[in-house]
Short mmCIF file of C-alpha atoms and ligand atoms in Angstrom, two decimals:
data_model
loop_
_atom_site.label_atom_id
_atom_site.label_comp_id
_atom_site.label_asym_id
_atom_site.label_seq_id
_atom_site.Cartn_x
_atom_site.Cartn_y
_atom_site.Cartn_z
CA MET G 1 132.30 134.45 139.67
CA ILE G 2 133.98 131.94 142.10
CA GLN G 3 133.27 128.17 142.47
CA PHE G 4 133.69 125.59 145.05
CA LEU G 5 132.49 122.75 146.52
CA LEU G 6 130.64 122.99 149.85
CA ASN G 7 131.47 119.32 150.83
CA GLN G 8 129.80 117.70 147.35
CA GLU G 9 127.68 120.48 146.47
CA LEU G 10 128.81 122.87 143.73
CA ARG G 11 128.50 126.48 144.84
CA SER G 12 128.64 129.26 142.19
CA GLU G 13 128.91 132.73 143.90
CA HIS G 14 129.46 136.26 142.40
CA ALA G 15 127.35 138.61 143.94
CA LEU G 16 128.21 138.47 147.51
CA ASP G 17 130.19 140.95 149.72
CA PRO G 18 133.69 140.09 149.41
CA ASN G 19 134.03 141.12 152.83
CA LEU G 20 131.96 138.19 154.20
CA THR G 21 134.19 135.48 156.14
CA VAL G 22 133.28 131.83 155.74
CA LEU G 23 131.90 131.71 159.11
CA ASN G 24 129.35 134.10 158.42
CA TYR G 25 128.59 132.88 154.92
CA LEU G 26 128.19 129.29 156.70
CA ARG G 27 125.93 130.80 159.58
CA GLU G 28 124.11 133.58 158.18
CA HIS G 29 123.80 132.59 154.54
CA LEU G 30 123.48 128.85 154.55
CA GLY G 31 122.08 128.60 158.12
CA LYS G 32 124.87 126.26 158.98
CA SER G 33 125.35 126.91 162.57
CA GLY G 34 127.71 124.09 163.61
CA THR G 35 130.71 126.24 163.34
CA LYS G 36 130.77 128.74 165.94
CA GLU G 37 132.20 132.24 166.73
CA GLY G 38 134.07 132.63 169.91
CA CYS G 39 136.41 135.30 169.12
CA ALA G 40 136.48 136.29 165.48
CA SER G 41 140.33 137.10 166.09
CA GLY G 42 142.03 133.46 165.38
CA ASP G 43 142.65 132.83 168.95
CA CYS G 44 139.94 130.45 170.02
CA GLY G 45 139.46 127.84 167.47
CA ALA G 46 135.66 127.32 167.70
CA CYS G 47 135.24 128.43 163.89
CA THR G 48 137.73 125.86 162.41
CA VAL G 49 136.67 124.58 159.20
CA VAL G 50 138.58 122.31 156.93
CA VAL G 51 139.55 123.26 153.46
CA GLY G 52 140.49 120.51 150.71
CA GLU G 53 142.86 121.54 147.83
CA LEU G 54 144.20 119.31 144.96
CA HIS G 55 147.67 118.45 145.45
CA THR G 56 150.25 116.25 143.95
CA ASP G 57 152.40 114.16 146.39
CA ASP G 58 156.07 113.23 146.15
CA GLN G 59 155.30 109.99 143.95
CA GLY G 60 153.35 112.25 141.51
CA ALA G 61 149.78 110.95 142.72
CA GLU G 62 147.00 113.36 142.94
CA GLN G 63 145.45 113.69 146.34
CA ILE G 64 143.39 115.91 148.32
CA ARG G 65 145.11 117.96 151.12
CA TYR G 66 142.96 118.79 153.90
CA ARG G 67 143.70 121.53 156.13
CA SER G 68 142.20 123.21 159.27
CA LEU G 69 141.66 126.88 158.91
CA ASN G 70 140.00 129.73 161.03
CA SER G 71 136.76 130.50 159.21
CA CYS G 72 136.24 133.74 160.87
CA LEU G 73 139.52 134.97 159.34
CA THR G 74 138.92 133.50 156.00
CA PHE G 75 137.18 135.50 153.06
CA VAL G 76 134.77 133.53 150.80
CA SER G 77 136.66 134.55 147.72
CA SER G 78 139.51 132.30 149.06
CA LEU G 79 137.39 129.05 148.64
CA HIS G 80 137.77 129.74 144.88
CA GLY G 81 138.66 126.11 143.25
CA LYS G 82 138.57 124.25 146.79
CA GLN G 83 136.41 122.03 148.85
CA LEU G 84 134.88 123.67 152.22
CA ILE G 85 134.06 120.94 154.93
CA SER G 86 132.03 122.26 158.03
CA VAL G 87 131.16 119.92 160.99
CA GLU G 88 127.75 119.46 159.53
CA ASP G 89 129.24 117.35 156.72
CA LEU G 90 130.88 114.70 159.22
CA LYS G 91 127.88 112.57 160.21
CA HIS G 92 127.05 110.46 157.33
CA GLN G 93 124.28 108.18 157.04
CA GLY G 94 123.17 108.58 160.41
CA GLN G 95 126.30 107.50 161.93
CA LEU G 96 128.79 110.01 163.76
CA HIS G 97 132.09 110.35 162.26
CA SER G 98 134.89 108.61 164.07
CA VAL G 99 136.51 111.65 165.43
CA GLN G 100 133.24 112.66 166.77
CA GLN G 101 132.49 108.94 168.13
CA ALA G 102 136.05 109.26 169.92
CA MET G 103 135.05 112.50 171.53
CA VAL G 104 131.90 111.07 172.85
CA GLU G 105 133.59 108.23 174.22
CA CYS G 106 136.48 109.94 175.66
CA HIS G 107 133.98 112.39 177.11
CA GLY G 108 135.89 115.34 175.25
CA SER G 109 132.93 117.87 175.62
CA GLN G 110 130.77 119.45 178.18
CA CYS G 111 128.94 122.77 177.15
CA GLY G 112 129.88 121.68 173.60
CA PHE G 113 130.72 125.31 172.27
CA CYS G 114 134.07 124.62 171.52
CA THR G 115 133.43 121.00 170.42
CA PRO G 116 132.79 121.48 166.22
CA GLY G 117 135.97 123.32 166.45
CA PHE G 118 137.95 120.69 168.04
CA VAL G 119 136.22 118.20 165.85
CA MET G 120 137.38 119.81 162.98
CA SER G 121 140.88 119.82 163.91
CA LEU G 122 140.66 116.23 164.91
CA PHE G 123 139.37 115.61 161.54
CA ALA G 124 142.14 117.39 159.79
CA LEU G 125 144.46 115.64 162.27
CA GLN G 126 143.42 112.12 161.47
CA LYS G 127 143.34 112.82 157.60
CA ASN G 128 147.11 113.94 157.71
CA SER G 129 148.56 111.20 160.54
CA ASP G 130 149.17 107.73 159.62
CA ALA G 131 149.70 106.71 163.49
CA PRO G 132 148.80 108.35 166.84
CA ASP G 133 151.48 111.15 167.64
CA SER G 134 150.92 113.24 170.84
CA GLN G 135 153.34 115.84 169.44
CA LYS G 136 151.24 115.97 166.41
CA ALA G 137 148.23 116.03 168.44
CA HIS G 138 149.07 118.79 170.64
CA GLU G 139 150.23 120.87 167.62
CA ALA G 140 146.80 120.14 165.83
CA LEU G 141 144.80 121.42 169.03
CA ALA G 142 146.81 124.29 170.12
CA GLY G 143 144.42 126.53 168.28
CA ASN G 144 141.43 125.45 169.86
CA LEU G 145 140.36 126.48 173.30
CA CYS G 146 138.01 124.77 175.76
CA ARG G 147 136.79 126.55 178.65
CA CYS G 148 135.29 123.50 180.53
CA THR G 149 136.17 119.96 179.65
CA GLY G 150 139.99 120.39 180.03
CA TYR G 151 142.14 118.96 177.41
CA ARG G 152 143.02 115.37 178.69
CA PRO G 153 139.87 113.88 177.54
CA ILE G 154 140.38 115.80 173.92
CA LEU G 155 143.70 114.65 173.57
CA ALA G 156 142.66 110.84 174.43
CA ALA G 157 140.25 111.46 171.97
CA ALA G 158 142.74 112.58 169.27
CA GLU G 159 144.73 109.26 169.76
CA GLN G 160 141.83 107.10 169.46
CA ALA G 161 140.66 109.10 166.45
CA CYS G 162 144.20 108.46 165.06
CA CYS G 163 144.18 104.66 166.20
CA ASN G 164 141.01 104.01 164.63
CA LYS G 165 140.69 105.34 161.08
CA PRO G 166 137.98 103.31 159.39
CA GLN G 167 137.34 104.42 155.67
CA ASP G 168 134.95 107.42 155.84
CA GLN G 169 132.80 108.95 153.17
CA PHE G 170 135.53 111.39 152.37
CA ASP G 171 137.93 108.53 151.59
CA SER G 172 135.23 106.62 149.54
CA ARG G 173 134.34 109.36 147.27
CA GLN G 174 138.12 110.78 146.87
CA ALA G 175 138.14 109.95 143.13
CA GLU G 176 135.01 111.69 142.55
CA THR G 177 136.05 114.74 144.68
CA ILE G 178 139.29 115.04 142.62
CA ALA G 179 137.56 114.90 139.39
CA ARG G 180 134.92 117.42 140.54
CA LEU G 181 137.76 119.74 141.87
CA LYS G 182 139.59 119.14 138.64
CA ALA G 183 136.45 120.33 136.71
CA ILE G 184 136.12 123.55 138.73
CA ALA G 185 139.86 124.45 138.62
CA PRO G 186 139.90 128.21 137.77
CA THR G 187 141.15 129.16 134.44
CA GLN G 188 140.63 132.78 134.63
CA THR G 189 140.49 135.52 136.97
CA GLY G 190 137.70 134.81 139.40
CA GLU G 191 135.71 137.79 141.10
CA LEU G 192 133.25 138.21 143.98
CA ASN G 193 131.58 141.65 144.11
CA SER G 194 128.72 143.51 145.60
CA GLY G 195 128.07 146.92 144.40
CA ASP G 196 131.40 149.03 144.37
CA LYS G 197 132.97 146.08 146.51
CA ARG G 198 135.25 143.62 144.93
CA CYS G 199 137.83 140.80 145.25
CA LEU G 200 139.71 139.81 142.35
CA VAL G 201 141.22 136.45 142.18
CA PRO G 202 143.91 136.37 139.55
CA LEU G 203 145.93 133.16 138.82
CA THR G 204 149.29 134.45 137.36
CA VAL G 205 151.84 137.04 138.50
CA THR G 206 151.35 138.89 135.15
CA ASP G 207 147.47 139.26 135.99
CA LEU G 208 148.19 140.04 139.42
CA ALA G 209 150.61 143.02 138.47
CA ASP G 210 148.13 144.31 135.78
CA LEU G 211 144.98 144.00 138.13
CA TYR G 212 147.06 145.91 140.96
CA ASP G 213 148.18 148.45 138.49
CA ALA G 214 144.18 148.95 137.38
CA TYR G 215 143.37 149.25 141.30
CA PRO G 216 146.33 150.84 143.01
CA GLN G 217 143.98 151.21 146.05
CA ALA G 218 143.46 147.38 146.38
CA ARG G 219 144.42 145.46 149.44
CA LEU G 220 146.38 142.46 148.95
CA LEU G 221 144.92 139.42 150.37
CA ALA G 222 147.09 136.49 151.12
CA GLY G 223 145.97 134.31 154.29
CA GLY G 224 143.94 137.06 155.73
CA THR G 225 145.05 136.26 159.00
CA ASP G 226 145.98 139.96 159.39
CA LEU G 227 143.71 141.67 156.66
CA ALA G 228 140.58 140.20 157.99
CA LEU G 229 141.22 141.63 161.69
CA GLU G 230 140.39 144.89 159.95
CA VAL G 231 136.76 143.80 159.11
CA THR G 232 136.12 141.47 161.81
CA GLN G 233 137.76 143.48 164.92
CA PHE G 234 137.84 147.09 163.67
CA HIS G 235 134.53 146.91 161.66
CA ARG G 236 136.10 148.39 158.55
CA THR G 237 134.94 147.52 155.23
CA LEU G 238 137.66 146.77 152.47
CA PRO G 239 136.04 148.06 149.14
CA VAL G 240 138.79 146.43 146.78
CA MET G 241 140.73 143.37 147.41
CA ILE G 242 143.12 141.23 145.26
CA TYR G 243 143.54 137.43 146.46
CA VAL G 244 147.20 136.23 145.85
CA GLY G 245 146.59 132.79 147.23
CA ASN G 246 145.32 131.05 143.70
CA ILE G 247 148.94 132.17 142.12
CA GLU G 248 150.78 128.83 141.92
CA GLU G 249 154.02 130.68 140.89
CA MET G 250 153.69 132.60 144.39
CA LYS G 251 153.41 129.42 146.48
CA ARG G 252 156.54 127.71 145.13
CA ILE G 253 159.71 126.96 147.08
CA ASP G 254 162.68 126.60 144.68
CA ASP G 255 165.70 125.01 146.48
CA PHE G 256 168.94 126.11 144.92
CA ASP G 257 172.51 125.14 146.18
CA ASP G 258 173.00 128.54 147.73
CA ARG G 259 169.68 129.86 148.38
CA LEU G 260 165.94 129.13 148.95
CA GLU G 261 163.55 131.25 146.85
CA ILE G 262 160.02 131.21 148.60
CA GLY G 263 157.01 132.44 146.76
CA ALA G 264 155.34 135.22 148.80
CA ALA G 265 151.85 133.55 148.88
CA THR G 266 153.38 130.02 150.35
CA ALA G 267 151.32 129.16 153.55
CA LEU G 268 153.73 129.09 156.69
CA SER G 269 152.95 125.63 157.20
CA ASP G 270 154.79 124.86 153.47
CA CYS G 271 157.51 126.91 154.60
CA TYR G 272 158.14 124.65 157.46
CA THR G 273 160.19 121.83 155.81
CA ALA G 274 162.37 123.89 153.64
CA LEU G 275 163.36 126.30 156.38
CA HIS G 276 163.74 123.69 159.24
CA HIS G 277 165.86 121.69 157.06
CA GLU G 278 168.27 124.49 156.44
CA TYR G 279 168.02 126.03 159.86
CA PRO G 280 166.35 124.25 162.56
CA ASP G 281 165.89 127.15 164.65
CA PHE G 282 163.63 128.81 161.83
CA GLY G 283 161.52 125.44 162.01
CA GLU G 284 161.17 125.63 165.77
CA LEU G 285 160.12 129.39 165.51
CA LEU G 286 157.50 128.22 162.95
CA HIS G 287 156.24 125.75 165.27
CA ARG G 288 155.84 128.26 167.94
CA PHE G 289 154.13 130.92 165.27
CA ALA G 290 150.40 131.39 166.09
CA SER G 291 148.57 128.02 165.69
CA LEU G 292 148.23 125.44 163.01
CA GLN G 293 145.02 126.92 161.64
CA ILE G 294 146.71 130.21 161.32
CA ARG G 295 149.97 128.85 159.86
CA ASN G 296 147.91 126.90 157.14
CA GLN G 297 146.34 129.95 155.99
CA GLY G 298 148.80 132.67 157.09
CA THR G 299 151.95 133.26 154.37
CA LEU G 300 155.63 134.39 154.78
CA GLY G 301 154.85 137.28 152.08
CA GLY G 302 151.84 138.35 154.48
CA ASN G 303 154.06 138.13 157.52
CA ILE G 304 156.33 140.67 155.84
CA GLY G 305 153.88 142.58 154.09
CA ASN G 306 151.76 143.70 157.35
CA ALA G 307 155.25 145.28 158.38
CA SER G 308 154.40 144.47 162.08
CA PRO G 309 157.43 145.36 164.37
CA ILE G 310 156.45 142.08 166.26
CA GLY G 311 156.20 139.81 162.98
CA ASP G 312 158.34 136.52 163.89
CA SER G 313 159.97 135.81 160.52
CA PRO G 314 161.45 139.17 159.57
CA PRO G 315 164.28 139.24 162.46
CA LEU G 316 165.22 136.02 161.29
CA LEU G 317 165.16 136.68 157.58
CA ILE G 318 167.35 140.17 157.95
CA ALA G 319 169.80 138.16 160.28
CA LEU G 320 170.41 135.61 157.56
CA GLY G 321 170.43 138.40 154.91
CA ALA G 322 167.47 137.87 152.87
CA GLN G 323 166.04 139.85 149.95
CA ILE G 324 162.90 140.36 148.58
CA VAL G 325 161.88 140.50 145.00
CA LEU G 326 159.25 143.41 144.35
CA CYS G 327 157.18 143.53 141.20
CA LYS G 328 155.26 146.37 139.91
CA GLY G 329 153.97 146.08 136.10
CA GLU G 330 157.05 144.47 134.32
CA THR G 331 159.36 145.70 136.45
CA ARG G 332 161.09 143.88 139.28
CA ARG G 333 163.55 144.95 142.06
CA THR G 334 165.34 143.01 144.60
CA LEU G 335 165.72 144.64 148.04
CA ALA G 336 167.49 143.57 151.04
CA LEU G 337 164.64 142.95 153.55
CA GLU G 338 166.27 145.14 156.08
CA ASP G 339 165.75 148.18 153.93
CA TYR G 340 162.15 147.17 153.41
CA PHE G 341 161.00 148.41 156.82
CA ILE G 342 161.03 152.23 157.03
CA ASP G 343 159.32 153.28 160.05
CA TYR G 344 156.30 151.82 162.31
CA ARG G 345 153.73 150.23 159.49
CA VAL G 346 155.82 152.28 156.57
CA THR G 347 157.83 150.30 153.91
CA ALA G 348 159.67 150.76 150.64
CA ARG G 349 156.78 149.38 148.71
CA GLN G 350 155.59 151.62 146.08
CA ASP G 351 151.88 151.77 144.90
CA SER G 352 150.91 148.90 142.80
CA GLU G 353 154.05 146.88 144.00
CA PHE G 354 153.99 143.61 145.62
CA ILE G 355 156.45 141.05 147.01
CA GLU G 356 156.86 138.42 144.65
CA LYS G 357 159.32 135.87 146.47
CA ILE G 358 161.65 135.81 149.41
CA ILE G 359 165.12 134.84 148.65
CA VAL G 360 166.92 133.07 151.74
CA PRO G 361 170.71 132.34 151.79
CA LYS G 362 171.71 129.24 152.90
CA GLY G 363 174.72 127.86 154.69
CA HIS G 364 174.83 129.98 157.60
CA THR G 365 175.81 127.35 160.17
CA LEU G 366 176.00 129.85 163.32
CA PHE G 367 172.32 131.20 162.58
CA ARG G 368 170.31 130.78 165.99
CA ALA G 369 166.72 132.30 166.85
CA TYR G 370 164.76 132.91 169.97
CA LYS G 371 161.20 133.82 170.58
CA VAL G 372 160.06 135.27 174.05
CA SER G 373 156.25 135.18 174.50
CA LYS G 374 154.19 134.53 177.62
CA ARG G 375 152.68 131.16 176.03
CA LEU G 376 154.52 128.59 174.19
CA ASP G 377 151.92 128.27 171.53
CA ASP G 378 149.57 130.78 169.93
CA ASP G 379 151.36 133.64 171.17
CA ILE G 380 152.79 136.88 169.63
CA SER G 381 156.53 137.68 170.53
CA ALA G 382 157.46 140.42 173.21
CA VAL G 383 160.91 139.77 172.04
CA CYS G 384 162.27 138.00 168.77
CA ALA G 385 165.96 137.70 168.24
CA ALA G 386 168.15 136.35 165.63
CA PHE G 387 171.84 135.77 165.67
CA ASN G 388 174.05 134.93 162.59
CA LEU G 389 178.05 135.40 163.08
CA LYS G 390 181.03 134.20 161.11
CA ILE G 391 183.87 133.31 163.38
CA GLU G 392 187.38 132.15 162.23
CA ASN G 393 189.76 131.15 164.49
CA GLY G 394 187.96 132.44 167.38
CA VAL G 395 187.42 136.05 165.96
CA ILE G 396 184.34 137.12 164.69
CA ASN G 397 184.42 138.06 160.98
CA GLU G 398 180.90 139.09 160.46
CA ALA G 399 177.91 139.60 162.36
CA ARG G 400 174.19 140.02 161.69
CA VAL G 401 172.03 140.61 164.67
CA ALA G 402 168.24 141.43 164.38
CA PHE G 403 165.39 141.72 166.61
CA GLY G 404 161.58 142.18 166.67
CA GLY G 405 159.84 143.67 169.47
CA MET G 406 162.46 146.37 170.20
CA ALA G 407 161.82 149.31 167.86
CA ALA G 408 159.09 150.44 165.48
CA THR G 409 160.25 147.84 162.72
CA PRO G 410 162.13 144.72 162.87
CA LYS G 411 165.85 146.00 162.89
CA ARG G 412 169.33 145.23 163.00
CA ALA G 413 171.28 145.87 165.90
CA LYS G 414 174.25 147.72 164.27
CA SER G 415 175.95 148.90 167.43
CA CYS G 416 175.99 145.49 168.83
CA GLU G 417 177.33 144.30 165.59
CA ALA G 418 179.92 146.75 165.50
CA ALA G 419 181.06 145.79 169.05
CA LEU G 420 181.49 141.96 167.91
CA VAL G 421 182.94 142.28 164.47
CA GLY G 422 187.00 141.83 164.72
CA ALA G 423 186.86 140.95 168.32
CA THR G 424 187.54 137.50 169.95
CA TRP G 425 184.55 135.64 170.62
CA ASN G 426 184.84 135.44 174.43
CA SER G 427 182.44 136.57 177.38
CA ALA G 428 184.08 140.10 177.48
CA THR G 429 183.06 140.66 173.97
CA VAL G 430 179.54 139.41 174.67
CA GLU G 431 179.21 141.74 177.50
CA LYS G 432 180.54 145.01 175.28
CA ALA G 433 177.92 143.75 172.57
CA CYS G 434 175.22 143.42 175.38
CA ALA G 435 175.99 147.04 176.45
CA ALA G 436 175.64 148.24 172.82
CA LEU G 437 172.39 146.93 172.49
CA ALA G 438 171.33 149.91 174.83
CA GLU G 439 172.69 152.33 172.23
CA ASP G 440 170.51 150.44 169.50
CA PHE G 441 167.20 150.35 171.02
CA THR G 442 164.85 152.45 173.08
CA PRO G 443 162.09 149.65 173.44
CA LEU G 444 158.50 150.44 174.43
CA SER G 445 156.60 149.10 177.45
CA ASP G 446 153.21 147.50 176.84
CA PHE G 447 151.10 144.61 177.76
CA ARG G 448 153.48 141.90 176.32
CA ALA G 449 156.40 143.50 178.27
CA SER G 450 158.24 146.37 179.81
CA LYS G 451 160.82 148.31 178.22
CA GLU G 452 163.33 147.17 180.89
CA TYR G 453 162.20 143.54 180.38
CA ARG G 454 162.67 143.99 176.74
CA LEU G 455 166.03 145.16 176.93
CA LEU G 456 167.06 142.87 179.54
CA SER G 457 165.73 139.83 177.47
CA ALA G 458 167.59 141.13 174.50
CA GLN G 459 171.14 141.12 176.09
CA ASN G 460 170.32 137.85 178.04
CA LEU G 461 169.37 136.21 174.68
CA LEU G 462 172.81 136.98 173.45
CA ARG G 463 174.59 135.61 176.35
CA LYS G 464 172.26 132.63 175.88
CA TYR G 465 173.56 132.25 172.09
CA PHE G 466 177.15 132.63 173.54
CA ILE G 467 176.70 129.78 175.95
CA GLU G 468 174.83 127.85 173.25
CA LEU G 469 177.97 128.03 170.76
CA GLN G 470 180.35 127.39 173.28
CA THR G 471 178.50 124.30 174.58
CA PRO G 472 176.51 123.04 171.59
CA HIS G 473 174.98 120.14 173.55
CA ILE G 474 173.46 122.22 175.60
CA GLU G 475 169.62 122.86 174.09
CA THR G 476 168.44 125.97 175.92
CA ARG G 477 166.76 127.81 173.19
CA VAL G 478 163.45 126.19 172.93
CA THR G 479 161.29 128.76 174.97
CA ALA G 480 161.95 131.81 177.15
CA TYR G 481 158.96 132.85 179.18
CA VAL G 482 158.25 136.44 180.09
C1 LIG P 1 145.70 134.44 166.34
C2 LIG P 1 146.85 135.08 165.61
C3 LIG P 1 148.05 134.69 165.97
C4 LIG P 1 149.25 135.41 165.33
N1 LIG P 1 150.35 134.87 165.74
C5 LIG P 1 151.26 135.44 165.16
C6 LIG P 1 152.79 134.94 165.69
O1 LIG P 1 153.09 134.28 166.47
N2 LIG P 1 153.78 135.64 164.94
C7 LIG P 1 153.71 136.50 164.09
O2 LIG P 1 154.72 137.06 163.45
N3 LIG P 1 152.47 136.90 163.41
C8 LIG P 1 151.39 136.09 164.00
N4 LIG P 1 150.02 136.67 163.57
C9 LIG P 1 149.94 137.81 162.49
C10 LIG P 1 149.66 136.79 161.16
O3 LIG P 1 149.12 135.67 161.23
C11 LIG P 1 151.19 136.96 160.40
O4 LIG P 1 151.35 138.07 160.25
C12 LIG P 1 150.80 136.26 158.97
O5 LIG P 1 152.08 135.86 158.52
C13 LIG P 1 150.08 137.27 157.79
O6 LIG P 1 150.12 136.41 156.73
P1 LIG P 1 148.73 136.44 155.79
O7 LIG P 1 149.18 135.75 154.62
O8 LIG P 1 147.77 136.11 156.57
O9 LIG P 1 148.52 138.02 155.40
P2 LIG P 1 147.37 138.97 155.19
O10 LIG P 1 146.56 139.26 156.22
O11 LIG P 1 146.79 138.35 154.06
O12 LIG P 1 147.93 140.12 154.66
C14 LIG P 1 148.72 141.08 155.70
C15 LIG P 1 149.33 142.37 155.11
O13 LIG P 1 150.19 142.00 154.26
C16 LIG P 1 149.77 142.43 152.85
N5 LIG P 1 150.23 141.54 151.92
C17 LIG P 1 149.92 140.19 151.68
N6 LIG P 1 150.54 139.61 150.70
C18 LIG P 1 151.40 140.63 150.05
C19 LIG P 1 152.42 140.63 149.04
N7 LIG P 1 152.71 139.37 148.26
N8 LIG P 1 153.06 141.57 148.85
C20 LIG P 1 152.95 142.67 149.45
N9 LIG P 1 151.86 142.95 150.60
C21 LIG P 1 151.22 141.76 150.85
C22 LIG P 1 148.43 142.53 152.92
O14 LIG P 1 147.77 143.43 151.95
C23 LIG P 1 148.26 142.98 154.29
O15 LIG P 1 148.48 144.34 154.57
C24 LIG P 1 149.05 136.00 163.94
C25 LIG P 1 147.59 136.40 163.89
C26 LIG P 1 146.51 135.72 164.75
C27 LIG P 1 145.12 136.15 164.07
S1 LIG P 2 136.08 132.52 166.28
FE1 LIG P 2 137.70 132.48 167.64
S2 LIG P 2 139.30 131.50 166.25
FE2 LIG P 2 137.57 131.99 164.88
S1 LIG P 3 133.03 122.07 176.26
FE1 LIG P 3 132.49 124.06 176.84
S2 LIG P 3 134.12 125.24 176.32
FE2 LIG P 3 134.86 123.20 175.51
#
């Protein structure tokens, strides 16, 4: 059985198809059709809902953390122990919620199809911001598309909603909701099943290892932002899933003097602060990773686990010399991330083995990363590059250069690195290293970029890195457009 609060109503479910998304649960099982389906692929935000979770803040106070999610990519099993808030829950005692009122007053809606999604993103923004902040408003709304109103009135509504935050029903019931969430906090493995289909929801790494041993055919479900597409886009059925998002040990970030250890089930939003602090370019990349909704549910482990050649974090992690800890039963092994990716979607992971955590070394001061995509927000990379050199007295001692989008896997550029190591850090060396990139990669042409464009971009990104290190005041790395 799984349990969650549907706003304030306790729901206990056990006989549901684990392939059921929260979107379809709301619309088809509960008749709550305010939440809309635009794309069923995480791109439009019409399906945005807010999920509340118990959270202890820096002062040790218990709070509820509200986050926007794409309900089209969220399976119901991942609600276990949480609070689900949909657009129907905002209006209270006949009064629109202040974010809805702001949308009305700022003329933020025309046909209205996108409006529930915007309202829910605004609601999460309001709950998470103390003052109007246009950058945060843009970030909160970048995953919501509107085809008719235009964004200016919606951004005005965001500003109004964050200026004017009257206490709402969620604030006045906070203590009660915390108590109710504590009362349903899972104490043992949850399960949702229907016939032969099941999703198991373990709470510890040991239980996950045992369950994965018992069900080696199971698919691991983290944020589901990739896995759920198999159901919503390819109309497949996933007969057995194990949800890793309730395993606290795998959602922790441990900060040591020389490294960060990041639990594989840590949401990308939660990775931001630690990675941005150590490596500002990593933080910047995470800002440009999909949308806020996707970053709130997608995990670092899932970004490695899907073994996509265009996943954004692997090239950065490889350039930093990151390792992963793989766990199977009681056995653990540590592997350099670059050795995890073997071929297109083929990895070194054995049956029943899972990524427990990612170890990111600290202190690489010349690390830089660049993402090339057609749009700034919510777009997949055509090319993603990460450079990490050690230079002493003008000579390159060590070089780690990695790319995504250039081969069947995220990959180091070994010829390029060989051209760099031992050489003087100057433009002649950079040109030799650029030429060597052509030996490292034979990229493909696809709808994101041609092979010629990819290779030229990779070479130009190395040139850009050189210019930036020579003239650190030049901040050119923010964006490159196809
Ligand atoms: C609209 C949209 C935009 C996107 N934009 C980007 C982008 O800009 N950059 C980018 O890189 N990606 C992007 N993605 C892809 C996806 O969001 C990311 O790859 C995300 O990090 C996947 O994490 P997840 O937790 O949702 O993984 P899931 O979907 O839960 O899982 C993905 C795969 O990893 C496996 N897995 C999960 N956890 C583990 C584990 N601990 N051990 C072993 N295997 C595991 C799963 O079994 C599955 O095969 C986007 C996706 C969408 C839908
Ligand atoms: S329906 Fe478009 S993001 Fe979910
Ligand atoms: S109001 Fe019509 S799509 Fe936004």
